[in-house]
Amino acid sequence: MKSTIRRIAAPLTALVLAAALSSCGGSDSGSSGGKKSVTLWMYPVIADQAANDAYWKKVETDFEAANSGIDLKVEAQPWANRQEKVAAAFSGKKGPDVLLMIPDQIPQYVASGSLEPVDDVVAPDKDKFLPAAIPGLSVDGKVYGVPIYHTVTTTMYNKTILTKAGITKPPETWDEIKAAAPKIKAAGYQTLDYSASPEATLNLSFYPLLWQAGGKVFADDGKSVTFNQAPGLEALTFLKSLWDEGAVSKTALTAVNTIADSALGKGQVAMAYTSVPADAATVAKTWGAGNVEIGAPLTDKKQVGYGIPGGLVLNAASANTDAAKKFLSFMIQPAQLDALSKASGYYSPRSDAKYESTDPNAEKFRAALQYAVPGEANASARQVMSVLSTEIQAVLTGKKQPQQGLDDAAKQANDLLSRQR
């Protein structure tokens, strides 16, 4: 049993990255002192570091106690540079045996042959998961991820700021946000939280606005993008207008979907529209619990939020497939999932979950599940996201007009998609 959870710092130099990749499960002989070794790359879905360490230490202890011939190695990874590191690992047929992925990441690695199907792992419990959990981690009818949590996002307001701005009803629509922005600025605050760094996922920034405007990222056949059509222009124009008015903090350019040290977390921004339960718990410590208000997902033409199953996937290059599948089977049992739900604030992906949160906001987040969409799966989803993120930043900083930025991103994205065919 390891005494601490391993942490990999970011950013990584090429030398450190190469060393990290060469030491992981997909490239070694698969044994250590007569034991089989299973390496997990895990990301900080548990925001509180102490709770994160305690949870994964117990997972290691309990799994190894039940599987004496397997050495489980949990390596805590940062969100930053995640995509680059995973892509480098898979391209070299190295990396961990098991790692965390979300629905829009999986198709590209299925297409490259980097993931092993895990239908046999989920089969005994398949009917015990929430309706979208297994389908969200499947491609072409095969399951590639075992669900370990389910997210949901919705609006979160700082009541202190709204009160100082003379706003008695939290903004619930785009029009109400635009009307509230001048009042909030006059009170000395920004209106809307936004993460504009290319490292930030668009699933928690631009895409919800696109969906609320009635748009889509990809055409129905997945062979082209549609985000540069009228709904996309409406969404980016809305965002740009708030930026120009000073209603979005300029720190957004380097923000990466984290809250503790953000302008929102510091009490400088009135609202967020893709907050998760852990965010509410975090800001309660700085704003005061009585100043945190949870609302429904925003509405423009549609009322849409974001919520997905997070799943553990199996590296096709793993030398320890059988041992890794034992770990995956262990992780989707109620004891592990209920404990993860309690520690992370996310929802269990199982319909038979026993953990009931005492958080007064839990039911408000649960109510938002009915509006949650899991994103748009495509083998090029992450590459398209990277292209579009860069162009959105160019628009916000005044280098391009909204339509030009969207069209330039669409041209690059369609070129990527054409090479996939």
Tab-separated table of C-alpha atoms in Angstrom:
chain	number	residue	atom	x	y	z
A	1	MET	CA	0.000	0.000	0.000
A	2	LYS	CA	1.332	3.419	-0.913
A	3	SER	CA	1.378	6.016	1.844
A	4	THR	CA	0.456	8.938	-0.409
A	5	ILE	CA	-1.370	9.544	-3.666
A	6	ARG	CA	1.113	10.347	-6.419
A	7	ARG	CA	0.871	13.840	-7.896
A	8	ILE	CA	2.179	14.856	-11.307
A	9	ALA	CA	2.851	18.588	-11.502
A	10	ALA	CA	2.021	20.792	-14.487
A	11	PRO	CA	3.224	22.160	-16.768
A	12	LEU	CA	5.549	19.299	-17.700
A	13	THR	CA	8.737	19.661	-19.673
A	14	ALA	CA	9.262	17.302	-22.572
A	15	LEU	CA	11.868	15.403	-20.555
A	16	VAL	CA	9.623	14.899	-17.544
A	17	LEU	CA	6.696	14.006	-19.797
A	18	ALA	CA	8.735	11.348	-21.578
A	19	ALA	CA	9.861	9.903	-18.270
A	20	ALA	CA	6.317	9.870	-16.936
A	21	LEU	CA	4.957	8.132	-20.000
A	22	SER	CA	7.676	5.512	-20.118
A	23	SER	CA	6.960	4.490	-16.530
A	24	CYS	CA	3.231	3.881	-16.869
A	25	GLY	CA	1.145	0.764	-17.203
A	26	GLY	CA	0.907	0.508	-20.964
A	27	SER	CA	4.650	0.176	-21.424
A	28	ASP	CA	5.947	-1.924	-18.563
A	29	SER	CA	6.056	-5.654	-17.986
A	30	GLY	CA	2.974	-5.581	-15.809
A	31	SER	CA	4.405	-6.926	-12.575
A	32	SER	CA	6.175	-5.692	-9.477
A	33	GLY	CA	7.585	-8.170	-6.982
A	34	GLY	CA	5.303	-10.915	-8.270
A	35	LYS	CA	2.259	-8.639	-8.285
A	36	LYS	CA	0.449	-7.242	-11.270
A	37	SER	CA	0.425	-3.476	-11.371
A	38	VAL	CA	-2.498	-1.259	-12.421
A	39	THR	CA	-1.878	2.462	-12.869
A	40	LEU	CA	-4.720	4.983	-12.811
A	41	TRP	CA	-4.417	8.564	-14.013
A	42	MET	CA	-7.026	10.434	-11.993
A	43	TYR	CA	-8.003	14.078	-12.226
A	44	PRO	CA	-9.251	16.352	-9.414
A	45	VAL	CA	-12.994	15.730	-9.535
A	46	ILE	CA	-12.815	16.044	-5.734
A	47	ALA	CA	-11.993	19.711	-5.265
A	48	ASP	CA	-10.898	19.482	-1.635
A	49	GLN	CA	-7.339	18.131	-1.626
A	50	ALA	CA	-7.584	16.431	1.766
A	51	ALA	CA	-10.845	14.732	0.811
A	52	ASN	CA	-9.345	13.727	-2.539
A	53	ASP	CA	-6.319	12.115	-0.908
A	54	ALA	CA	-8.449	10.337	1.695
A	55	TYR	CA	-10.843	8.933	-0.899
A	56	TRP	CA	-8.188	7.512	-3.212
A	57	LYS	CA	-6.102	6.172	-0.334
A	58	LYS	CA	-9.131	4.197	0.818
A	59	VAL	CA	-9.761	2.982	-2.749
A	60	GLU	CA	-6.182	1.708	-2.918
A	61	THR	CA	-6.431	0.061	0.494
A	62	ASP	CA	-9.774	-1.623	-0.123
A	63	PHE	CA	-9.018	-2.752	-3.659
A	64	GLU	CA	-5.637	-4.231	-2.764
A	65	ALA	CA	-7.158	-5.966	0.276
A	66	ALA	CA	-9.701	-7.643	-2.001
A	67	ASN	CA	-7.132	-8.332	-4.741
A	68	SER	CA	-3.890	-9.312	-3.029
A	69	GLY	CA	-2.109	-10.006	-6.297
A	70	ILE	CA	-2.618	-6.503	-7.720
A	71	ASP	CA	-0.733	-3.311	-6.883
A	72	LEU	CA	-2.910	-0.256	-7.603
A	73	LYS	CA	-1.078	2.986	-8.339
A	74	VAL	CA	-3.213	6.134	-8.328
A	75	GLU	CA	-1.452	9.055	-9.983
A	76	ALA	CA	-3.170	12.400	-9.450
A	77	GLN	CA	-3.036	14.431	-12.649
A	78	PRO	CA	-3.790	18.146	-13.211
A	79	TRP	CA	-6.453	19.347	-15.631
A	80	ALA	CA	-3.890	21.616	-17.303
A	81	ASN	CA	-2.293	20.085	-20.423
A	82	ARG	CA	-4.418	16.984	-19.974
A	83	GLN	CA	-5.228	16.530	-23.643
A	84	GLU	CA	-1.642	16.892	-24.806
A	85	LYS	CA	-0.335	14.415	-22.260
A	86	VAL	CA	-2.994	11.804	-22.979
A	87	ALA	CA	-2.511	12.143	-26.727
A	88	ALA	CA	1.269	11.756	-26.339
A	89	ALA	CA	0.819	8.662	-24.181
A	90	PHE	CA	-1.561	6.955	-26.573
A	91	SER	CA	0.413	7.831	-29.669
A	92	GLY	CA	3.402	6.047	-28.140
A	93	LYS	CA	1.215	3.127	-27.005
A	94	LYS	CA	2.185	3.932	-23.441
A	95	GLY	CA	0.397	5.694	-20.606
A	96	PRO	CA	-1.598	4.310	-17.670
A	97	ASP	CA	-3.734	1.192	-17.677
A	98	VAL	CA	-6.829	3.185	-16.703
A	99	LEU	CA	-7.681	6.881	-16.864
A	100	LEU	CA	-10.604	9.246	-16.565
A	101	MET	CA	-12.400	10.482	-19.687
A	102	ILE	CA	-15.646	12.219	-20.533
A	103	PRO	CA	-17.953	11.570	-23.515
A	104	ASP	CA	-16.498	14.055	-25.991
A	105	GLN	CA	-12.969	12.688	-25.533
A	106	ILE	CA	-13.732	9.035	-26.142
A	107	PRO	CA	-14.606	8.897	-29.889
A	108	GLN	CA	-11.210	10.135	-31.083
A	109	TYR	CA	-9.372	7.504	-29.075
A	110	VAL	CA	-11.758	4.781	-30.186
A	111	ALA	CA	-11.035	5.817	-33.770
A	112	SER	CA	-7.281	5.565	-33.152
A	113	GLY	CA	-7.604	2.142	-31.522
A	114	SER	CA	-6.337	3.422	-28.174
A	115	LEU	CA	-9.231	2.199	-26.032
A	116	GLU	CA	-10.414	-1.293	-25.159
A	117	PRO	CA	-14.194	-1.983	-24.931
A	118	VAL	CA	-15.453	-2.725	-21.417
A	119	ASP	CA	-18.931	-4.113	-22.143
A	120	ASP	CA	-18.161	-7.193	-20.048
A	121	VAL	CA	-17.322	-5.006	-17.042
A	122	VAL	CA	-20.621	-3.087	-16.996
A	123	ALA	CA	-22.853	-5.967	-18.138
A	124	PRO	CA	-23.698	-7.321	-14.635
A	125	ASP	CA	-24.831	-3.860	-13.426
A	126	LYS	CA	-25.943	-2.241	-16.680
A	127	ASP	CA	-29.591	-1.883	-15.662
A	128	LYS	CA	-28.601	-0.123	-12.428
A	129	PHE	CA	-27.201	3.009	-14.063
A	130	LEU	CA	-28.951	6.274	-14.903
A	131	PRO	CA	-30.362	6.308	-18.470
A	132	ALA	CA	-27.622	8.486	-20.011
A	133	ALA	CA	-24.639	7.081	-18.099
A	134	ILE	CA	-23.742	4.058	-20.234
A	135	PRO	CA	-24.814	5.526	-23.626
A	136	GLY	CA	-22.767	8.650	-22.912
A	137	LEU	CA	-19.613	6.527	-22.677
A	138	SER	CA	-20.373	4.325	-25.675
A	139	VAL	CA	-19.392	4.517	-29.349
A	140	ASP	CA	-21.137	2.571	-32.121
A	141	GLY	CA	-22.912	0.360	-29.620
A	142	LYS	CA	-19.809	-0.613	-27.626
A	143	VAL	CA	-19.081	0.610	-24.094
A	144	TYR	CA	-15.676	2.230	-23.615
A	145	GLY	CA	-16.019	3.783	-20.173
A	146	VAL	CA	-17.384	2.654	-16.817
A	147	PRO	CA	-19.329	5.513	-15.179
A	148	ILE	CA	-18.055	6.687	-11.800
A	149	TYR	CA	-19.899	10.006	-11.437
A	150	HIS	CA	-22.496	12.167	-13.156
A	151	THR	CA	-22.203	15.927	-13.375
A	152	VAL	CA	-24.744	18.662	-13.706
A	153	THR	CA	-24.225	22.395	-14.152
A	154	THR	CA	-26.488	25.345	-13.548
A	155	THR	CA	-26.499	29.013	-12.548
A	156	MET	CA	-25.005	30.281	-9.304
A	157	TYR	CA	-25.415	33.820	-7.994
A	158	ASN	CA	-23.650	35.991	-5.442
A	159	LYS	CA	-26.604	37.547	-3.609
A	160	THR	CA	-24.429	40.220	-1.997
A	161	ILE	CA	-23.479	41.636	-5.392
A	162	LEU	CA	-27.027	41.468	-6.727
A	163	THR	CA	-28.319	43.282	-3.637
A	164	LYS	CA	-25.685	46.020	-3.960
A	165	ALA	CA	-26.716	46.437	-7.602
A	166	GLY	CA	-30.375	46.737	-6.624
A	167	ILE	CA	-31.334	43.493	-8.399
A	168	THR	CA	-34.001	41.545	-6.532
A	169	LYS	CA	-34.576	38.779	-9.096
A	170	PRO	CA	-31.468	36.899	-10.334
A	171	PRO	CA	-31.074	37.050	-14.131
A	172	GLU	CA	-32.391	33.854	-15.728
A	173	THR	CA	-32.291	34.779	-19.439
A	174	TRP	CA	-29.788	36.441	-21.748
A	175	ASP	CA	-31.971	39.541	-21.948
A	176	GLU	CA	-32.105	39.783	-18.162
A	177	ILE	CA	-28.309	39.441	-17.969
A	178	LYS	CA	-27.862	42.277	-20.477
A	179	ALA	CA	-30.293	44.441	-18.498
A	180	ALA	CA	-28.545	43.685	-15.204
A	181	ALA	CA	-24.984	44.270	-16.441
A	182	PRO	CA	-24.965	48.112	-16.253
A	183	LYS	CA	-26.362	48.030	-12.719
A	184	ILE	CA	-23.789	45.484	-11.594
A	185	LYS	CA	-20.977	47.492	-13.202
A	186	ALA	CA	-22.169	50.630	-11.425
A	187	ALA	CA	-21.910	48.735	-8.146
A	188	GLY	CA	-18.274	47.925	-8.953
A	189	TYR	CA	-18.523	44.308	-10.092
A	190	GLN	CA	-18.569	42.142	-13.215
A	191	THR	CA	-21.676	40.244	-14.249
A	192	LEU	CA	-20.755	36.901	-15.811
A	193	ASP	CA	-18.053	34.346	-15.124
A	194	TYR	CA	-16.330	33.010	-18.249
A	195	SER	CA	-13.224	30.893	-18.942
A	196	ALA	CA	-11.609	31.933	-22.227
A	197	SER	CA	-8.245	30.195	-21.985
A	198	PRO	CA	-7.608	27.660	-24.767
A	199	GLU	CA	-6.970	25.206	-21.923
A	200	ALA	CA	-10.576	25.578	-20.749
A	201	THR	CA	-13.241	23.224	-22.048
A	202	LEU	CA	-15.895	24.860	-24.208
A	203	ASN	CA	-18.432	22.471	-22.659
A	204	LEU	CA	-18.325	24.757	-19.627
A	205	SER	CA	-18.053	28.066	-21.452
A	206	PHE	CA	-19.124	28.706	-25.047
A	207	TYR	CA	-21.025	25.554	-25.971
A	208	PRO	CA	-23.868	26.019	-23.459
A	209	LEU	CA	-24.440	29.492	-24.922
A	210	LEU	CA	-24.439	27.982	-28.412
A	211	TRP	CA	-27.003	25.349	-27.381
A	212	GLN	CA	-29.148	27.946	-25.618
A	213	ALA	CA	-29.215	29.945	-28.850
A	214	GLY	CA	-30.533	26.839	-30.612
A	215	GLY	CA	-27.264	25.902	-32.308
A	216	LYS	CA	-25.019	22.875	-32.559
A	217	VAL	CA	-21.283	22.309	-32.821
A	218	PHE	CA	-21.492	19.623	-35.516
A	219	ALA	CA	-23.841	18.853	-38.374
A	220	ASP	CA	-26.020	15.785	-37.846
A	221	ASP	CA	-23.703	13.592	-39.921
A	222	GLY	CA	-20.645	14.771	-37.989
A	223	LYS	CA	-18.784	15.645	-41.180
A	224	SER	CA	-18.842	19.416	-40.779
A	225	VAL	CA	-19.393	22.076	-38.121
A	226	THR	CA	-22.338	24.423	-37.777
A	227	PHE	CA	-21.204	26.721	-34.963
A	228	ASN	CA	-20.602	29.574	-37.446
A	229	GLN	CA	-24.276	29.725	-38.392
A	230	ALA	CA	-26.780	32.214	-36.945
A	231	PRO	CA	-27.072	30.697	-33.426
A	232	GLY	CA	-23.297	30.660	-33.042
A	233	LEU	CA	-23.069	34.274	-34.104
A	234	GLU	CA	-25.809	35.193	-31.652
A	235	ALA	CA	-23.965	33.415	-28.823
A	236	LEU	CA	-20.571	34.958	-29.551
A	237	THR	CA	-22.078	38.426	-30.096
A	238	PHE	CA	-23.788	38.140	-26.703
A	239	LEU	CA	-20.511	37.194	-25.061
A	240	LYS	CA	-18.528	39.861	-26.899
A	241	SER	CA	-21.009	42.583	-25.934
A	242	LEU	CA	-20.631	41.677	-22.259
A	243	TRP	CA	-16.861	41.646	-22.653
A	244	ASP	CA	-16.823	45.091	-24.259
A	245	GLU	CA	-19.021	46.481	-21.472
A	246	GLY	CA	-16.666	45.172	-18.789
A	247	ALA	CA	-19.294	42.673	-17.617
A	248	VAL	CA	-16.797	39.807	-18.022
A	249	SER	CA	-13.503	39.985	-16.110
A	250	LYS	CA	-10.386	40.368	-18.256
A	251	THR	CA	-8.882	37.561	-16.165
A	252	ALA	CA	-11.127	35.300	-18.256
A	253	LEU	CA	-8.342	35.123	-20.859
A	254	THR	CA	-6.330	32.850	-18.560
A	255	ALA	CA	-9.216	31.229	-16.651
A	256	VAL	CA	-9.488	27.433	-16.929
A	257	ASN	CA	-12.855	26.438	-15.410
A	258	THR	CA	-11.573	26.514	-11.836
A	259	ILE	CA	-13.184	28.640	-9.158
A	260	ALA	CA	-11.085	28.922	-5.992
A	261	ASP	CA	-8.732	31.649	-7.262
A	262	SER	CA	-10.997	33.069	-9.954
A	263	ALA	CA	-12.680	36.465	-10.017
A	264	LEU	CA	-15.959	34.673	-9.278
A	265	GLY	CA	-14.476	32.819	-6.332
A	266	LYS	CA	-13.038	36.045	-4.939
A	267	GLY	CA	-16.460	37.681	-4.931
A	268	GLN	CA	-15.883	40.026	-7.878
A	269	VAL	CA	-18.441	38.524	-10.292
A	270	ALA	CA	-22.187	38.285	-9.813
A	271	MET	CA	-22.980	34.959	-11.445
A	272	ALA	CA	-21.819	31.807	-13.199
A	273	TYR	CA	-23.884	29.676	-15.547
A	274	THR	CA	-22.012	26.355	-15.518
A	275	SER	CA	-21.414	25.803	-11.811
A	276	VAL	CA	-21.334	22.395	-10.162
A	277	PRO	CA	-22.162	21.518	-6.527
A	278	ALA	CA	-18.492	21.598	-5.537
A	279	ASP	CA	-18.313	25.204	-6.762
A	280	ALA	CA	-21.160	26.168	-4.461
A	281	ALA	CA	-19.359	24.589	-1.524
A	282	THR	CA	-16.141	26.414	-2.433
A	283	VAL	CA	-17.628	29.900	-2.717
A	284	ALA	CA	-19.701	29.421	0.424
A	285	LYS	CA	-16.411	29.689	2.331
A	286	THR	CA	-15.582	33.095	0.823
A	287	TRP	CA	-19.006	34.601	0.108
A	288	GLY	CA	-20.764	33.084	3.115
A	289	ALA	CA	-23.280	30.277	2.635
A	290	GLY	CA	-26.225	32.675	2.900
A	291	ASN	CA	-24.997	34.612	-0.122
A	292	VAL	CA	-24.966	31.622	-2.496
A	293	GLU	CA	-28.085	31.171	-4.590
A	294	ILE	CA	-28.552	28.312	-7.064
A	295	GLY	CA	-30.889	28.784	-10.017
A	296	ALA	CA	-31.977	26.956	-13.147
A	297	PRO	CA	-29.921	26.782	-16.370
A	298	LEU	CA	-29.973	29.932	-18.499
A	299	THR	CA	-32.536	30.455	-21.237
A	300	ASP	CA	-32.307	32.119	-24.624
A	301	LYS	CA	-34.194	30.288	-27.365
A	302	LYS	CA	-33.748	27.138	-25.296
A	303	GLN	CA	-33.113	26.353	-21.659
A	304	VAL	CA	-30.000	24.191	-21.645
A	305	GLY	CA	-27.305	23.130	-19.181
A	306	TYR	CA	-24.480	20.647	-19.324
A	307	GLY	CA	-24.056	17.364	-17.498
A	308	ILE	CA	-22.180	14.185	-18.272
A	309	PRO	CA	-21.069	10.840	-16.944
A	310	GLY	CA	-17.383	10.708	-16.114
A	311	GLY	CA	-15.922	7.307	-16.852
A	312	LEU	CA	-12.790	5.255	-16.439
A	313	VAL	CA	-11.457	3.924	-19.731
A	314	LEU	CA	-9.067	1.062	-20.427
A	315	ASN	CA	-5.871	1.683	-22.392
A	316	ALA	CA	-5.692	-0.805	-25.277
A	317	ALA	CA	-1.913	-0.900	-24.775
A	318	SER	CA	-2.245	-2.070	-21.162
A	319	ALA	CA	-0.193	-5.124	-20.284
A	320	ASN	CA	-2.614	-5.897	-17.465
A	321	THR	CA	-6.080	-5.957	-19.000
A	322	ASP	CA	-7.521	-8.580	-16.652
A	323	ALA	CA	-6.242	-6.813	-13.529
A	324	ALA	CA	-7.425	-3.451	-14.858
A	325	LYS	CA	-10.920	-4.834	-15.479
A	326	LYS	CA	-11.033	-6.104	-11.897
A	327	PHE	CA	-10.322	-2.561	-10.776
A	328	LEU	CA	-13.012	-1.147	-13.086
A	329	SER	CA	-15.552	-3.649	-11.711
A	330	PHE	CA	-14.550	-2.631	-8.184
A	331	MET	CA	-14.959	1.085	-8.945
A	332	ILE	CA	-18.555	0.871	-10.203
A	333	GLN	CA	-19.889	-0.771	-7.055
A	334	PRO	CA	-22.130	1.325	-4.761
A	335	ALA	CA	-19.587	1.627	-1.939
A	336	GLN	CA	-17.051	3.395	-4.141
A	337	LEU	CA	-19.585	5.479	-6.077
A	338	ASP	CA	-21.540	6.644	-3.037
A	339	ALA	CA	-18.299	7.647	-1.309
A	340	LEU	CA	-17.127	9.493	-4.429
A	341	SER	CA	-20.462	11.289	-4.669
A	342	LYS	CA	-20.181	12.374	-1.055
A	343	ALA	CA	-16.592	13.591	-1.457
A	344	SER	CA	-16.979	15.294	-4.831
A	345	GLY	CA	-20.490	16.718	-4.730
A	346	TYR	CA	-21.244	15.075	-8.081
A	347	TYR	CA	-24.094	12.633	-8.465
A	348	SER	CA	-23.717	8.884	-8.519
A	349	PRO	CA	-24.274	7.430	-12.010
A	350	ARG	CA	-26.229	4.568	-10.462
A	351	SER	CA	-29.978	4.665	-9.969
A	352	ASP	CA	-29.612	2.619	-6.769
A	353	ALA	CA	-27.316	5.156	-5.094
A	354	LYS	CA	-27.688	5.203	-1.315
A	355	TYR	CA	-25.909	8.463	-0.505
A	356	GLU	CA	-28.280	11.359	0.145
A	357	SER	CA	-26.605	14.740	0.407
A	358	THR	CA	-27.392	17.004	3.333
A	359	ASP	CA	-26.374	20.013	1.242
A	360	PRO	CA	-29.418	22.307	0.928
A	361	ASN	CA	-28.400	23.064	-2.660
A	362	ALA	CA	-28.254	19.412	-3.723
A	363	GLU	CA	-31.874	19.231	-4.830
A	364	LYS	CA	-31.557	22.464	-6.816
A	365	PHE	CA	-28.697	20.954	-8.774
A	366	ARG	CA	-30.592	17.700	-9.161
A	367	ALA	CA	-33.523	19.637	-10.649
A	368	ALA	CA	-31.162	20.966	-13.336
A	369	LEU	CA	-30.447	17.427	-14.559
A	370	GLN	CA	-33.561	17.580	-16.740
A	371	TYR	CA	-31.942	20.351	-18.823
A	372	ALA	CA	-28.476	18.801	-19.034
A	373	VAL	CA	-26.998	17.677	-22.348
A	374	PRO	CA	-23.765	15.621	-22.501
A	375	GLY	CA	-22.109	17.552	-25.302
A	376	GLU	CA	-21.605	16.455	-28.882
A	377	ALA	CA	-19.497	13.374	-29.474
A	378	ASN	CA	-17.143	13.388	-32.427
A	379	ALA	CA	-13.722	11.870	-33.021
A	380	SER	CA	-12.388	15.387	-33.669
A	381	ALA	CA	-14.297	17.095	-30.851
A	382	ARG	CA	-11.237	18.069	-28.850
A	383	GLN	CA	-9.288	19.347	-31.862
A	384	VAL	CA	-12.282	21.386	-32.968
A	385	MET	CA	-12.593	22.776	-29.463
A	386	SER	CA	-8.963	23.892	-29.503
A	387	VAL	CA	-9.391	25.666	-32.845
A	388	LEU	CA	-12.587	27.428	-31.791
A	389	SER	CA	-11.204	28.458	-28.385
A	390	THR	CA	-8.336	30.304	-30.036
A	391	GLU	CA	-10.663	32.156	-32.390
A	392	ILE	CA	-13.057	33.109	-29.580
A	393	GLN	CA	-10.142	34.629	-27.705
A	394	ALA	CA	-9.211	36.583	-30.838
A	395	VAL	CA	-12.763	37.945	-30.986
A	396	LEU	CA	-12.845	38.918	-27.323
A	397	THR	CA	-9.555	40.787	-27.590
A	398	GLY	CA	-10.749	42.716	-30.664
A	399	LYS	CA	-8.492	41.086	-33.242
A	400	LYS	CA	-11.458	39.724	-35.193
A	401	GLN	CA	-15.188	40.335	-35.535
A	402	PRO	CA	-17.469	37.540	-34.262
A	403	GLN	CA	-18.505	36.232	-37.688
A	404	GLN	CA	-14.920	36.295	-38.967
A	405	GLY	CA	-13.667	34.395	-35.928
A	406	LEU	CA	-16.383	31.761	-36.262
A	407	ASP	CA	-15.838	31.395	-40.009
A	408	ASP	CA	-12.081	31.062	-39.574
A	409	ALA	CA	-12.599	28.424	-36.889
A	410	ALA	CA	-15.130	26.592	-39.067
A	411	LYS	CA	-12.721	26.489	-41.999
A	412	GLN	CA	-10.003	24.938	-39.841
A	413	ALA	CA	-12.460	22.563	-38.156
A	414	ASN	CA	-13.936	21.353	-41.435
A	415	ASP	CA	-10.443	20.710	-42.726
A	416	LEU	CA	-9.781	18.565	-39.632
A	417	LEU	CA	-13.027	16.677	-40.157
A	418	SER	CA	-12.294	16.054	-43.827
A	419	ARG	CA	-9.012	14.394	-42.885
A	420	GLN	CA	-10.872	12.065	-40.523
A	421	ARG	CA	-12.990	10.632	-43.325
